[in-house]
Coordinates of C-alpha atoms and ligand atoms in Angstrom, one line a residue:
M30 CA 164.9 73.8 109.2
E31 CA 162.4 76.5 108.2
I32 CA 160.1 73.8 106.8
L33 CA 160.4 71.8 110.0
K34 CA 159.5 74.8 112.1
H35 CA 156.4 75.4 110.0
A36 CA 155.4 71.7 110.3
E37 CA 155.8 72.0 114.1
K38 CA 153.4 74.9 114.0
R39 CA 150.9 72.8 112.1
T40 CA 151.2 69.8 114.6
Y41 CA 148.5 69.1 117.2
G42 CA 147.6 66.3 119.6
A43 CA 144.4 65.6 117.8
I44 CA 142.8 66.6 114.5
V45 CA 139.0 66.6 114.3
I46 CA 137.5 66.8 110.8
G47 CA 134.1 68.6 110.8
S48 CA 132.5 70.7 113.5
G49 CA 128.9 69.4 113.5
V50 CA 127.3 67.2 116.1
A51 CA 130.0 64.6 116.2
G52 CA 133.0 66.9 115.6
G53 CA 131.8 69.4 118.2
W54 CA 131.7 66.6 120.8
A55 CA 135.1 65.3 119.8
A56 CA 136.6 68.8 120.1
K57 CA 135.0 69.3 123.6
E58 CA 136.2 66.0 124.9
F59 CA 139.8 66.3 123.6
C60 CA 140.1 69.9 124.9
D61 CA 138.6 69.0 128.3
K62 CA 141.3 66.3 128.6
G63 CA 144.1 68.8 127.8
I64 CA 144.8 67.8 124.3
K65 CA 145.7 70.5 121.8
T66 CA 143.1 70.0 119.1
L67 CA 142.7 71.3 115.6
V68 CA 139.1 71.4 114.3
L69 CA 139.0 71.6 110.5
E70 CA 135.7 72.7 109.0
R71 CA 135.1 73.1 105.3
G72 CA 132.4 75.8 105.7
R73 CA 132.4 79.3 106.9
K74 CA 132.6 80.6 110.5
V75 CA 129.3 80.7 112.3
T76 CA 129.6 82.0 115.9
H77 CA 126.8 81.6 118.3
N78 CA 124.5 84.6 118.3
E79 CA 126.8 86.8 116.2
D80 CA 126.0 84.9 113.0
Y81 CA 122.3 84.2 113.3
P82 CA 121.0 86.9 111.0
T83 CA 117.3 86.0 111.1
T84 CA 116.9 84.9 114.7
L85 CA 115.0 87.9 115.9
M86 CA 113.2 88.7 112.7
S87 CA 109.4 89.0 112.6
P88 CA 107.4 87.4 109.8
W89 CA 106.8 90.7 108.0
E90 CA 110.5 91.5 108.0
F91 CA 111.2 88.7 105.5
E92 CA 111.0 89.8 101.9
H93 CA 109.0 86.8 100.9
R94 CA 107.2 86.2 104.2
G95 CA 109.4 83.3 105.0
R96 CA 108.8 81.5 101.7
L97 CA 111.0 80.6 98.8
T98 CA 110.7 82.2 95.3
N99 CA 109.8 80.0 92.3
E100 CA 113.3 80.7 91.0
E101 CA 114.9 79.4 94.2
I102 CA 112.8 76.2 94.0
A103 CA 113.6 75.7 90.4
A104 CA 117.3 76.2 91.0
N105 CA 117.3 73.8 94.0
P106 CA 115.2 70.7 93.2
V107 CA 116.9 68.7 95.9
V108 CA 117.4 70.9 99.0
S109 CA 114.1 72.7 98.5
K110 CA 112.3 69.4 99.3
C111 CA 113.6 69.8 102.9
Y112 CA 111.1 71.5 105.1
A113 CA 113.9 73.6 106.7
F114 CA 114.9 75.2 103.5
K115 CA 112.9 78.3 103.9
E116 CA 113.7 82.0 103.8
D117 CA 114.7 82.1 107.5
A118 CA 117.3 79.3 107.5
K119 CA 118.3 78.7 103.9
H120 CA 121.7 80.4 104.5
F121 CA 122.6 77.4 106.7
M122 CA 122.0 74.8 103.9
V123 CA 124.0 73.8 100.9
K124 CA 122.4 74.9 97.6
D125 CA 122.2 72.3 94.8
A126 CA 124.6 74.0 92.5
E127 CA 127.3 74.6 95.2
H128 CA 128.6 71.1 95.8
P129 CA 127.4 68.7 93.0
Y130 CA 127.3 65.0 93.4
V131 CA 126.2 62.2 91.0
Q132 CA 122.9 60.5 91.6
D133 CA 123.3 57.0 90.1
K134 CA 119.9 56.5 91.8
P135 CA 117.8 59.4 93.1
F136 CA 119.3 60.6 96.4
D137 CA 118.3 63.9 98.1
W138 CA 121.4 64.9 100.0
I139 CA 120.7 67.6 102.6
R140 CA 123.8 69.3 103.9
G141 CA 124.9 72.1 106.2
Y142 CA 128.5 73.2 105.5
Q143 CA 129.5 75.7 108.1
V144 CA 130.8 75.7 111.7
G145 CA 128.2 73.7 113.6
G146 CA 127.2 71.7 110.5
K147 CA 123.6 70.5 110.7
S148 CA 123.5 70.9 114.4
L149 CA 122.0 74.3 113.8
L150 CA 119.2 72.9 111.7
W151 CA 118.3 69.6 113.3
A152 CA 114.8 68.9 114.8
R153 CA 116.5 68.0 118.1
Q154 CA 114.8 64.6 118.6
T155 CA 117.0 62.5 120.8
Q156 CA 115.9 59.0 121.6
R157 CA 118.3 56.4 123.0
W158 CA 118.9 53.1 121.2
S159 CA 117.9 49.9 123.1
Q160 CA 119.4 46.5 123.4
F161 CA 117.0 45.4 120.7
D162 CA 118.7 47.8 118.3
F163 CA 122.2 46.7 119.0
E164 CA 121.4 43.0 118.8
G165 CA 119.3 43.4 115.6
P166 CA 121.8 42.4 112.9
A167 CA 123.0 39.3 114.8
R168 CA 119.4 38.2 115.7
D169 CA 117.8 38.9 112.4
G170 CA 120.8 37.8 110.3
F171 CA 121.6 40.9 108.3
A172 CA 124.6 43.2 107.9
T173 CA 127.3 42.3 110.4
P174 CA 126.9 42.1 114.2
W175 CA 127.5 45.2 116.3
P176 CA 130.7 44.9 118.4
I177 CA 129.0 46.7 121.3
D178 CA 125.7 46.4 123.1
Y179 CA 123.5 48.7 125.1
K180 CA 125.4 48.4 128.4
D181 CA 128.6 49.7 126.7
I182 CA 127.0 52.9 125.6
D183 CA 124.4 53.4 128.5
P184 CA 126.8 55.5 130.7
W185 CA 127.9 57.5 127.7
Y186 CA 124.3 58.3 126.9
S187 CA 123.9 59.7 130.4
Y188 CA 127.2 61.6 130.1
V189 CA 126.1 63.4 126.9
E190 CA 122.5 63.9 128.0
Y191 CA 123.6 65.7 131.1
F192 CA 125.8 68.2 129.2
A193 CA 123.5 68.6 126.1
G194 CA 120.3 68.9 128.1
I195 CA 117.6 66.4 127.0
S196 CA 114.0 66.9 128.0
G197 CA 111.9 63.8 128.4
N198 CA 109.6 61.6 130.5
K199 CA 110.8 58.4 132.2
D200 CA 108.5 56.0 130.4
G201 CA 110.0 52.7 131.5
L202 CA 109.9 51.1 128.1
D203 CA 112.2 48.2 127.0
S204 CA 112.3 49.6 123.4
L205 CA 113.3 53.1 124.4
P206 CA 115.5 53.3 127.5
D207 CA 115.0 56.3 129.8
G208 CA 117.8 58.8 130.2
D209 CA 119.1 61.6 132.4
F210 CA 116.2 63.9 131.5
L211 CA 115.2 67.5 132.1
P212 CA 111.4 67.9 132.7
P213 CA 109.2 66.7 129.7
Y214 CA 107.0 68.9 127.6
E215 CA 103.3 68.2 127.7
L216 CA 101.0 66.3 125.2
T217 CA 97.9 68.2 124.0
C218 CA 94.5 66.9 125.2
V219 CA 93.9 65.0 121.9
E220 CA 97.4 63.5 122.0
K221 CA 96.6 62.4 125.6
H222 CA 93.3 60.9 124.3
F223 CA 95.2 58.9 121.7
Q224 CA 97.8 57.9 124.3
K225 CA 95.0 56.6 126.6
E226 CA 93.1 54.8 123.8
V227 CA 96.3 53.1 122.4
K228 CA 97.2 52.0 125.9
R229 CA 93.7 50.6 126.4
M230 CA 93.6 48.7 123.1
Y231 CA 97.2 47.5 122.7
Q232 CA 99.5 46.1 125.3
D233 CA 102.7 46.6 123.2
R234 CA 102.1 50.1 121.8
H235 CA 102.8 53.4 123.6
V236 CA 102.3 57.1 122.9
I237 CA 104.9 59.2 124.8
V238 CA 106.3 62.7 124.7
A239 CA 109.2 62.8 122.3
R240 CA 112.5 63.4 124.0
C241 CA 114.3 66.4 122.6
A242 CA 117.6 68.4 123.1
H243 CA 115.9 71.5 124.7
L244 CA 116.6 73.1 128.1
S245 CA 113.1 72.9 129.6
E246 CA 114.8 73.6 133.0
P247 CA 118.5 74.4 132.6
R248 CA 121.0 73.0 135.1
E249 CA 124.1 74.8 136.4
I250 CA 126.2 73.0 133.6
H251 CA 124.0 74.7 131.0
Y252 CA 124.3 78.2 132.5
Q253 CA 128.1 77.5 132.5
Q254 CA 127.8 77.0 128.7
G255 CA 126.1 80.4 128.5
R256 CA 122.8 78.8 127.6
G257 CA 119.3 79.5 129.0
R258 CA 115.8 78.1 129.2
C259 CA 114.0 77.3 125.9
M260 CA 111.2 79.7 125.4
S261 CA 109.3 77.5 123.0
R262 CA 109.7 80.0 120.1
N263 CA 110.0 77.1 117.6
L264 CA 112.3 79.1 115.4
C265 CA 115.3 76.9 116.3
Q266 CA 116.6 76.4 112.7
R267 CA 117.5 80.1 112.7
G268 CA 119.9 79.6 115.6
C269 CA 118.6 80.2 119.1
P270 CA 119.6 83.4 120.9
Y271 CA 119.0 81.7 124.3
G272 CA 121.0 78.6 123.4
G273 CA 117.7 76.8 124.3
Y274 CA 118.5 73.8 122.1
F275 CA 121.7 71.9 121.7
S276 CA 123.9 72.9 118.8
S277 CA 127.7 72.7 118.5
N278 CA 127.7 76.5 118.1
A279 CA 125.9 77.1 121.4
S280 CA 127.4 74.3 123.5
T281 CA 130.4 72.0 122.7
L282 CA 132.5 74.4 120.5
P283 CA 132.4 77.5 122.9
W284 CA 133.1 75.1 125.7
A285 CA 136.1 73.6 123.9
A286 CA 137.3 77.2 123.0
K287 CA 137.2 78.2 126.6
T288 CA 139.8 75.5 127.6
G289 CA 142.3 77.3 125.4
N290 CA 143.1 74.0 123.7
M291 CA 141.1 74.3 120.5
T292 CA 142.1 75.8 117.2
L293 CA 139.1 76.1 114.9
R294 CA 139.9 76.6 111.2
P295 CA 136.8 77.3 109.1
D296 CA 137.1 77.3 105.3
S297 CA 139.4 74.3 105.5
I298 CA 138.3 71.4 103.3
V299 CA 139.9 68.1 104.2
D300 CA 141.0 66.3 101.0
S301 CA 142.5 63.2 102.6
V302 CA 144.2 61.6 105.5
I303 CA 148.0 61.1 105.1
Y304 CA 149.2 57.5 105.8
D305 CA 152.8 56.9 106.6
S306 CA 153.6 53.3 105.6
K307 CA 156.9 53.2 107.6
K308 CA 155.2 54.3 110.8
G309 CA 152.2 52.2 110.0
K310 CA 149.8 54.9 110.9
A311 CA 148.2 58.2 109.8
I312 CA 150.3 61.3 110.4
G313 CA 148.0 64.1 109.4
V314 CA 145.6 65.4 106.8
R315 CA 145.8 67.4 103.5
V316 CA 143.6 70.5 103.6
I317 CA 142.4 72.7 100.7
D318 CA 141.7 76.3 101.5
A319 CA 138.1 76.9 100.4
H320 CA 138.9 80.3 98.9
T321 CA 142.3 79.9 97.3
N322 CA 142.4 76.1 96.7
E323 CA 145.9 76.1 98.2
M324 CA 146.8 72.7 99.8
V325 CA 148.4 72.6 103.2
E326 CA 149.1 69.7 105.6
Y327 CA 148.4 69.4 109.3
Y328 CA 149.7 66.7 111.6
A329 CA 148.5 65.0 114.8
K330 CA 148.8 61.9 116.8
V331 CA 145.1 61.0 116.5
I332 CA 142.6 61.9 113.8
F333 CA 138.8 61.9 114.2
V334 CA 136.9 61.8 110.9
T335 CA 133.5 63.3 111.8
A336 CA 132.6 65.2 108.6
A337 CA 129.0 63.7 108.4
A338 CA 128.4 60.2 107.3
L339 CA 128.8 60.4 103.5
N340 CA 131.5 63.1 103.6
T341 CA 133.5 60.9 106.0
N342 CA 133.2 58.1 103.4
A343 CA 134.4 60.4 100.7
I344 CA 137.5 61.5 102.7
L345 CA 138.5 58.0 103.4
L346 CA 137.9 56.8 99.9
N347 CA 140.1 59.7 98.7
S348 CA 142.9 58.8 101.1
K349 CA 144.7 56.4 98.8
S350 CA 148.3 55.2 99.3
V351 CA 150.4 52.3 98.2
R352 CA 149.3 50.4 101.4
F353 CA 145.7 51.3 100.9
P354 CA 145.0 51.7 97.2
D355 CA 141.2 51.5 97.7
G356 CA 140.9 54.0 100.6
L357 CA 142.3 54.3 104.1
G358 CA 141.9 51.2 106.2
N359 CA 139.9 49.5 103.4
D360 CA 141.5 46.0 103.7
S361 CA 138.0 44.5 103.9
G362 CA 136.7 46.2 100.8
V363 CA 133.5 47.3 102.7
L364 CA 134.4 51.1 102.7
G365 CA 131.5 53.0 101.1
K366 CA 129.2 50.0 101.2
Y367 CA 126.3 49.1 103.4
V368 CA 125.0 52.6 103.4
A369 CA 121.6 52.8 105.1
F370 CA 119.1 55.5 106.1
H371 CA 115.6 55.9 107.5
N372 CA 112.4 55.1 105.8
Y373 CA 110.2 58.3 106.2
R374 CA 107.9 57.6 103.3
A375 CA 104.6 57.1 104.9
S376 CA 102.4 59.5 106.8
L377 CA 98.8 59.8 108.0
S378 CA 96.5 62.7 108.8
A379 CA 93.2 62.6 110.6
E380 CA 90.6 64.8 112.4
F381 CA 89.1 64.5 115.8
E382 CA 85.7 65.9 116.5
G383 CA 85.8 66.0 120.3
Y384 CA 87.3 68.5 122.8
A385 CA 85.3 71.4 121.1
D386 CA 85.8 73.5 124.2
T387 CA 89.6 73.4 124.1
K388 CA 92.4 74.6 121.8
T389 CA 96.2 74.7 121.6
A390 CA 97.9 77.8 122.7
G391 CA 101.6 78.8 122.4
S392 CA 104.3 76.5 121.2
R393 CA 106.3 73.5 122.2
P394 CA 109.5 72.3 120.6
T395 CA 108.6 68.7 120.3
S396 CA 105.6 66.4 119.8
G397 CA 104.4 62.9 120.5
Y398 CA 106.3 59.7 119.7
I399 CA 105.4 56.1 119.3
P400 CA 108.4 53.8 119.9
R401 CA 108.9 50.8 117.6
F402 CA 106.5 47.9 118.4
R403 CA 106.9 45.6 115.4
N404 CA 109.2 42.5 115.6
L405 CA 110.6 43.6 118.9
Y406 CA 110.5 40.5 121.0
K407 CA 110.0 38.1 118.1
Q408 CA 109.6 38.1 114.3
E409 CA 105.9 38.7 113.6
T410 CA 105.6 40.3 110.2
N411 CA 106.7 39.5 106.6
F412 CA 109.4 42.2 106.8
L413 CA 112.5 42.6 108.9
R414 CA 112.8 45.2 111.8
G415 CA 110.3 47.9 112.4
Y416 CA 109.4 51.6 112.6
A417 CA 108.8 54.3 115.2
A418 CA 106.4 57.2 114.5
G419 CA 105.9 60.8 115.3
M420 CA 102.4 61.9 116.5
S421 CA 100.9 65.3 117.0
A422 CA 97.5 66.9 117.3
G423 CA 96.5 70.5 117.4
R424 CA 93.6 72.8 116.9
G425 CA 94.3 75.7 114.6
T426 CA 92.4 78.8 113.5
H427 CA 91.3 80.2 110.1
T428 CA 90.4 83.6 108.9
D429 CA 88.0 84.6 106.1
R430 CA 90.2 86.5 103.6
E431 CA 87.5 87.0 101.0
S432 CA 86.1 90.4 102.0
V433 CA 87.8 93.8 101.8
G434 CA 88.2 96.9 104.0
E435 CA 86.9 97.0 107.6
S436 CA 85.3 93.5 107.2
L437 CA 88.7 92.0 106.1
K438 CA 90.5 93.8 109.0
N439 CA 88.0 92.4 111.5
S440 CA 88.2 88.8 110.2
L441 CA 92.1 89.0 110.2
L442 CA 92.0 90.3 113.8
N443 CA 89.5 87.7 115.0
P444 CA 90.5 84.3 113.6
K445 CA 88.0 81.5 114.2
L446 CA 88.8 78.2 115.7
N447 CA 88.7 75.3 113.3
T448 CA 85.7 73.0 114.0
N449 CA 87.9 69.9 114.5
W450 CA 91.3 69.0 115.8
Y451 CA 93.9 67.9 113.3
A452 CA 96.3 65.0 114.0
G453 CA 99.0 63.3 112.1
S454 CA 101.7 60.7 112.3
H455 CA 104.8 59.9 110.1
M456 CA 106.8 56.7 110.0
M457 CA 110.5 56.4 110.9
G458 CA 111.5 53.0 109.6
E459 CA 114.7 51.0 109.8
T460 CA 116.3 50.1 106.5
I461 CA 118.6 47.1 106.1
P462 CA 122.2 47.9 105.2
K463 CA 123.1 46.2 101.9
E464 CA 126.3 45.8 100.0
T465 CA 124.7 47.2 96.9
N466 CA 123.7 50.5 98.7
K467 CA 127.0 52.3 98.2
I468 CA 128.8 55.4 97.5
T469 CA 131.9 55.7 95.3
L470 CA 134.2 58.4 93.9
D471 CA 134.2 59.3 90.3
P472 CA 137.5 58.3 88.6
T473 CA 137.7 61.5 86.6
K474 CA 135.1 64.2 87.4
K475 CA 136.1 66.7 90.0
D476 CA 134.5 69.6 91.9
A477 CA 135.7 73.2 92.0
H478 CA 138.3 72.3 94.7
G479 CA 139.7 69.3 92.7
L480 CA 137.9 66.7 94.9
P481 CA 136.4 63.7 93.1
L482 CA 132.6 63.9 92.7
M483 CA 130.7 61.4 94.8
H484 CA 128.3 58.8 93.3
M485 CA 125.2 57.9 95.3
D486 CA 123.9 54.4 94.5
V487 CA 121.4 53.9 97.2
S488 CA 117.7 52.7 97.0
Y489 CA 114.8 51.3 98.9
D490 CA 113.9 47.6 98.6
D491 CA 111.0 45.2 99.0
N492 CA 111.4 45.2 102.8
D493 CA 110.9 48.9 102.9
D494 CA 107.8 48.7 100.7
K495 CA 106.3 46.1 103.1
M496 CA 107.1 48.3 106.1
V497 CA 105.3 51.2 104.5
K498 CA 102.2 49.1 103.9
D499 CA 102.2 47.8 107.5
F500 CA 102.6 51.4 108.9
I501 CA 99.6 52.5 106.9
E502 CA 97.5 49.5 107.9
Q503 CA 98.4 49.6 111.6
F504 CA 98.1 53.4 112.0
T505 CA 94.9 53.5 110.1
E506 CA 93.6 50.9 112.6
M507 CA 94.9 52.7 115.6
Y508 CA 93.5 56.1 114.7
T509 CA 90.1 54.6 113.6
K510 CA 89.8 52.7 116.9
A511 CA 90.7 55.8 118.8
G512 CA 87.7 57.7 117.2
F513 CA 89.5 59.8 114.6
T514 CA 87.8 60.6 111.3
N515 CA 88.7 61.7 107.8
I516 CA 91.8 59.5 107.9
R517 CA 94.1 60.0 104.9
T518 CA 97.3 58.1 104.3
R519 CA 100.2 58.8 101.9
D520 CA 103.3 57.1 100.6
S521 CA 105.5 60.0 99.4
K522 CA 107.8 57.6 97.6
Q523 CA 110.5 60.1 98.4
A524 CA 114.1 59.3 97.5
P525 CA 116.6 58.2 100.2
G526 CA 118.4 61.1 101.8
L527 CA 115.5 63.3 102.6
D528 CA 115.2 61.6 106.0
I529 CA 118.7 63.2 106.6
H530 CA 119.7 60.2 108.6
E531 CA 122.2 58.6 106.2
M532 CA 124.5 56.1 107.9
G533 CA 127.1 53.4 107.2
G534 CA 129.9 52.9 104.8
V535 CA 132.6 52.7 107.5
R536 CA 130.8 50.3 109.8
M537 CA 131.8 49.0 113.2
G538 CA 132.3 45.2 113.7
A539 CA 134.4 42.7 115.6
D540 CA 135.7 41.1 112.4
P541 CA 138.2 43.2 110.4
K542 CA 137.3 41.1 107.3
T543 CA 133.8 42.5 107.2
S544 CA 134.1 45.9 109.0
M545 CA 136.2 49.0 109.1
L546 CA 136.1 49.9 112.8
N547 CA 136.5 48.0 116.1
K548 CA 134.3 48.4 119.2
W549 CA 136.1 51.7 120.1
N550 CA 135.3 53.3 116.6
Q551 CA 139.0 52.8 115.9
M552 CA 140.1 51.7 112.4
H553 CA 141.1 48.0 112.5
A554 CA 144.0 48.7 110.1
V555 CA 145.0 52.3 111.2
K556 CA 144.8 52.5 114.9
N557 CA 145.1 56.3 115.3
V558 CA 142.1 57.0 113.0
F559 CA 138.6 57.0 114.5
V560 CA 135.2 57.5 112.9
T561 CA 132.2 58.4 115.2
D562 CA 129.7 60.0 113.0
G563 CA 126.9 58.2 111.1
A564 CA 129.4 56.5 108.8
C565 CA 130.3 54.1 111.7
M566 CA 126.8 52.8 112.1
T567 CA 126.5 49.0 111.6
S568 CA 122.7 49.3 111.4
T569 CA 120.2 52.2 111.7
S570 CA 117.6 51.3 114.3
T571 CA 114.5 53.5 114.1
Q572 CA 115.5 56.2 116.5
N573 CA 116.9 59.6 115.4
P574 CA 120.6 59.0 115.4
S575 CA 122.5 62.1 116.6
L576 CA 122.4 61.3 120.3
T577 CA 124.1 58.0 119.6
Y578 CA 126.8 59.8 117.6
M579 CA 127.4 62.1 120.6
A580 CA 127.7 59.1 123.0
L581 CA 129.9 57.1 120.7
T582 CA 132.2 60.1 120.1
A583 CA 132.6 60.9 123.9
R584 CA 133.3 57.2 124.5
A585 CA 135.9 57.0 121.6
V586 CA 137.7 60.1 122.7
D587 CA 138.0 58.8 126.3
Y588 CA 139.5 55.6 124.9
A589 CA 141.8 57.4 122.4
V590 CA 143.2 59.7 125.1
K591 CA 143.9 56.7 127.5
E592 CA 145.7 55.0 124.6
M593 CA 147.7 58.2 123.8
K594 CA 148.7 58.3 127.5
K595 CA 149.8 54.7 127.4
G596 CA 151.9 55.5 124.3
N597 CA 149.9 53.2 122.1
L598 CA 148.9 55.9 119.5
Ligands
FAD610 C1 116.2 69.6 109.0 C2 116.9 68.6 109.8 C3 116.3 67.9 110.9 C4 117.0 66.9 111.6 N1 116.4 66.4 112.7 C5 117.1 65.5 113.5 C6 116.6 65.0 114.7 O1 115.5 65.4 115.1 N2 117.3 64.1 115.4 C7 118.5 63.7 115.0 O2 119.1 62.9 115.7 N3 119.0 64.1 113.8 C8 118.4 65.0 113.1 N4 118.9 65.5 111.9 C9 120.2 64.9 111.5 C10 121.4 65.6 112.3 O3 121.5 66.9 111.9 C11 122.6 64.8 111.9 O4 122.5 63.5 112.3 C12 123.9 65.4 112.6 O5 124.0 66.7 112.4 C13 125.1 64.6 112.1 O6 126.2 65.1 112.8 P1 127.6 65.1 112.1 O7 128.6 65.7 113.0 O8 127.9 63.7 111.6 O9 127.4 65.9 110.7 P2 127.1 67.5 110.6 O10 126.4 68.0 111.7 O11 126.5 67.7 109.2 O12 128.6 68.1 110.6 C14 129.6 67.7 109.7 C15 130.5 68.9 109.4 O13 131.6 68.5 108.7 C16 131.9 69.4 107.7 N5 132.6 68.8 106.6 C17 132.1 68.0 105.7 N6 133.1 67.6 104.8 C18 134.3 68.1 105.3 C19 135.6 68.1 104.8 N7 136.0 67.4 103.7 N8 136.5 68.8 105.5 C20 136.2 69.6 106.6 N9 134.9 69.6 107.0 C21 134.0 68.9 106.4 C22 130.6 70.0 107.3 O14 130.7 71.2 106.7 C23 129.8 70.0 108.6 O15 130.0 71.2 109.3 C24 118.3 66.5 111.2 C25 118.9 67.2 110.1 C26 118.3 68.2 109.5 C27 119.0 69.0 108.4
SF4_611 S1 112.1 76.7 120.7 FE1 113.6 77.0 122.4 S2 115.4 76.4 121.4 FE2 114.1 76.8 119.8 S3 114.4 78.9 119.2 FE3 112.8 78.8 120.7 S4 113.8 79.2 122.6 FE4 115.3 78.6 121.2

C-alpha cells in the first residue's frame, strides 16, 4: 500500500526527458493543454536571470579577459574547439573529462547539460525547411523518404515562430519559405553590395538577412513571457537579462511553470524507458540521481524523449527488455544508425576596398545568409544535395600598441579605421545519412553513473569532399565577380560534431521496417513514446535545425494529447 502511494506520487500525465529546445517546447505544450507534466533534466538548475553569473560583466572583470587558459585548452581538446567555449559561457558547456564517450572515429561532441540545455548557447539562426528538403531523400534516392512534407509542418512553423519571436525579412524564395516574422535586422553596406551583385550575376542565388530568434520588436505574447526587446549586445551565450533571444529558460519553461502543471526535476539522469510487455507500452522511466546515483522510477501515460539527438539514441539503446533486446522500439534494427550532421568544413575570407567613407557601428545579433542553390530544381553537380552559407562584412579598427606612456594611451583611445572592409562566408552543407554512420553503447565500459559509454562511429564521405570543393569554387567566383580582393579559402577538415547539428538514429518514416517513428514522431512499435529532437530527423537539409525541432514537437504534443483524450494512449 505504502509503495503504491509513493508510485502514485511519482505518476504524471506526461514525462518529458530533457529541458533544452525540444523538451522546453514539449513541456509548454503539455502544460498549456492541462496535462500534469514531469520534466526530467540531467543537469543542474539554471533559472532565467538568477543563474546567469556573467551576463552583466564587463571585459575587464573577467580574470583572463574572456579567454581560456592554456591548461583549460589542454584539458578540453574537444569542447575548446567550439567558439562559444570562452570564459564568459564555459560554465554552460560540458567539459571533456566530465562525461566521456568513445570516438571510434573523431567526433567533437559539444553538449550543454543543464536546465535549458544548449538553448542558452545556440547562435539562434532559425530558417524554415522547404518542400525541397522534405522530398530530398525520395527524389535523390538516399536514406528513407520523409513521412511528412512541407504543408504538414507549415502551420506549426508559424505557431512556434509567433511564440518564440523570429526576426526576418519576407524574401519570397522557394528554397527558404517565409515565416511569421518580427522586423528584420539590416545588412551592412558591403553585404548589400554583395547582395546586389549576386542578384545581378546569378538568377538562382540570393543574399538575405539571416532569420534569427531575437525580439527585434516584441509582441504582447513576448511581454507575457517576461521578455523584452533585444538590445543587440551580442553576449547571448551568457544568458540574456532581457530575454531578447529565445531560450527554454527565458521562454517555454517559465511559461509551462506558470500553468501550475509542470514539475521540473534537475539533476535527474534518465537511464532508460520502462516497457511493460503485458500492457504493450511504456509505463515510465528509470532515473538516476546525479548526486547520489540512487535509482528511482517515474510513471506516465506518454513519454517524450527529447534529450538531444545522441543522448536520445543512448537512452533508447539502453532501454532493453525481453520484447526489445536491442533497444526500445527497435524492431527494424535502425536505432542508432543513419546519424548525420552538417558539413561546416569550408570557409572563405576576403577584403573590399570600397565604401571608404563608411564603417560599421554597434552590433547586430545576426548576419547575412545565402540559401541553398545547388541541385535545387534538378541534379546539376557530381554530388548529392547542396549547401547554404553564412555571409558577413564589417569594417573594424586597429590600435598601435607598440609605444608606451602618453603615446600608447592616445593610440588606445583613438583606434584607427582599417583601410578595407573584411568579409567572409562559411558553408553549411547537407550530409547524407548512412547506415555506417552510427552510435552504439559499449557492452562493458560504464560512466560514473553506471550508464554504458557511447561509441561514435561517424565520418564524412566522398560526397562531402566534393561539396567542399564546389563551395570553395563557387564562392571564390562570386566574391571575385563582386569585386572583393585578397580572397582566401580554407577546408578546416574538422571532425563531425563541431557543427553541433547532429541528427538521426531514431528516424521518421512511413515504413516500420526501415524507420523508428511514424509521421507524428510516435514510435511505430511503442505508441506512447515520442521522439521530437534531432534524433527523429530522416535527413538533415542545410538549414539550422532547431526551429524544425520546435515545430515537430508542438505538432506531436498536439497529436499525443488528442490521442490521450480518445483513450488511445
Ligand atoms: C554554440 C552553438 C551554436 C548553435 N547555433 C545554432 C543555430 O544557430 N541554430 C540552430 O538551429 N541550432 C544551433 N545550435 C544547436 C542547438 O543548440 C540544438 O539544435 C538544440 O539545442 C537541440 O535541442 P535539444 O532539445 O534536442 O537539445 P538540448 O538543447 O541540448 O537539450 C537537451 C537536454 O537534455 C538533457 N539530457 C541529456 N541526456 C539526458 C538524460 N539521460 N536524462 C535527462 N536529461 C538529459 C541535457 O542535459 C539537455 O539539457 C547551436 C548549438 C551551440 C552549442
Ligand atoms: S543580442 Fe539581444 S538577445 Fe543577445 S544578449 Fe544582447 S540583448 Fe540579449
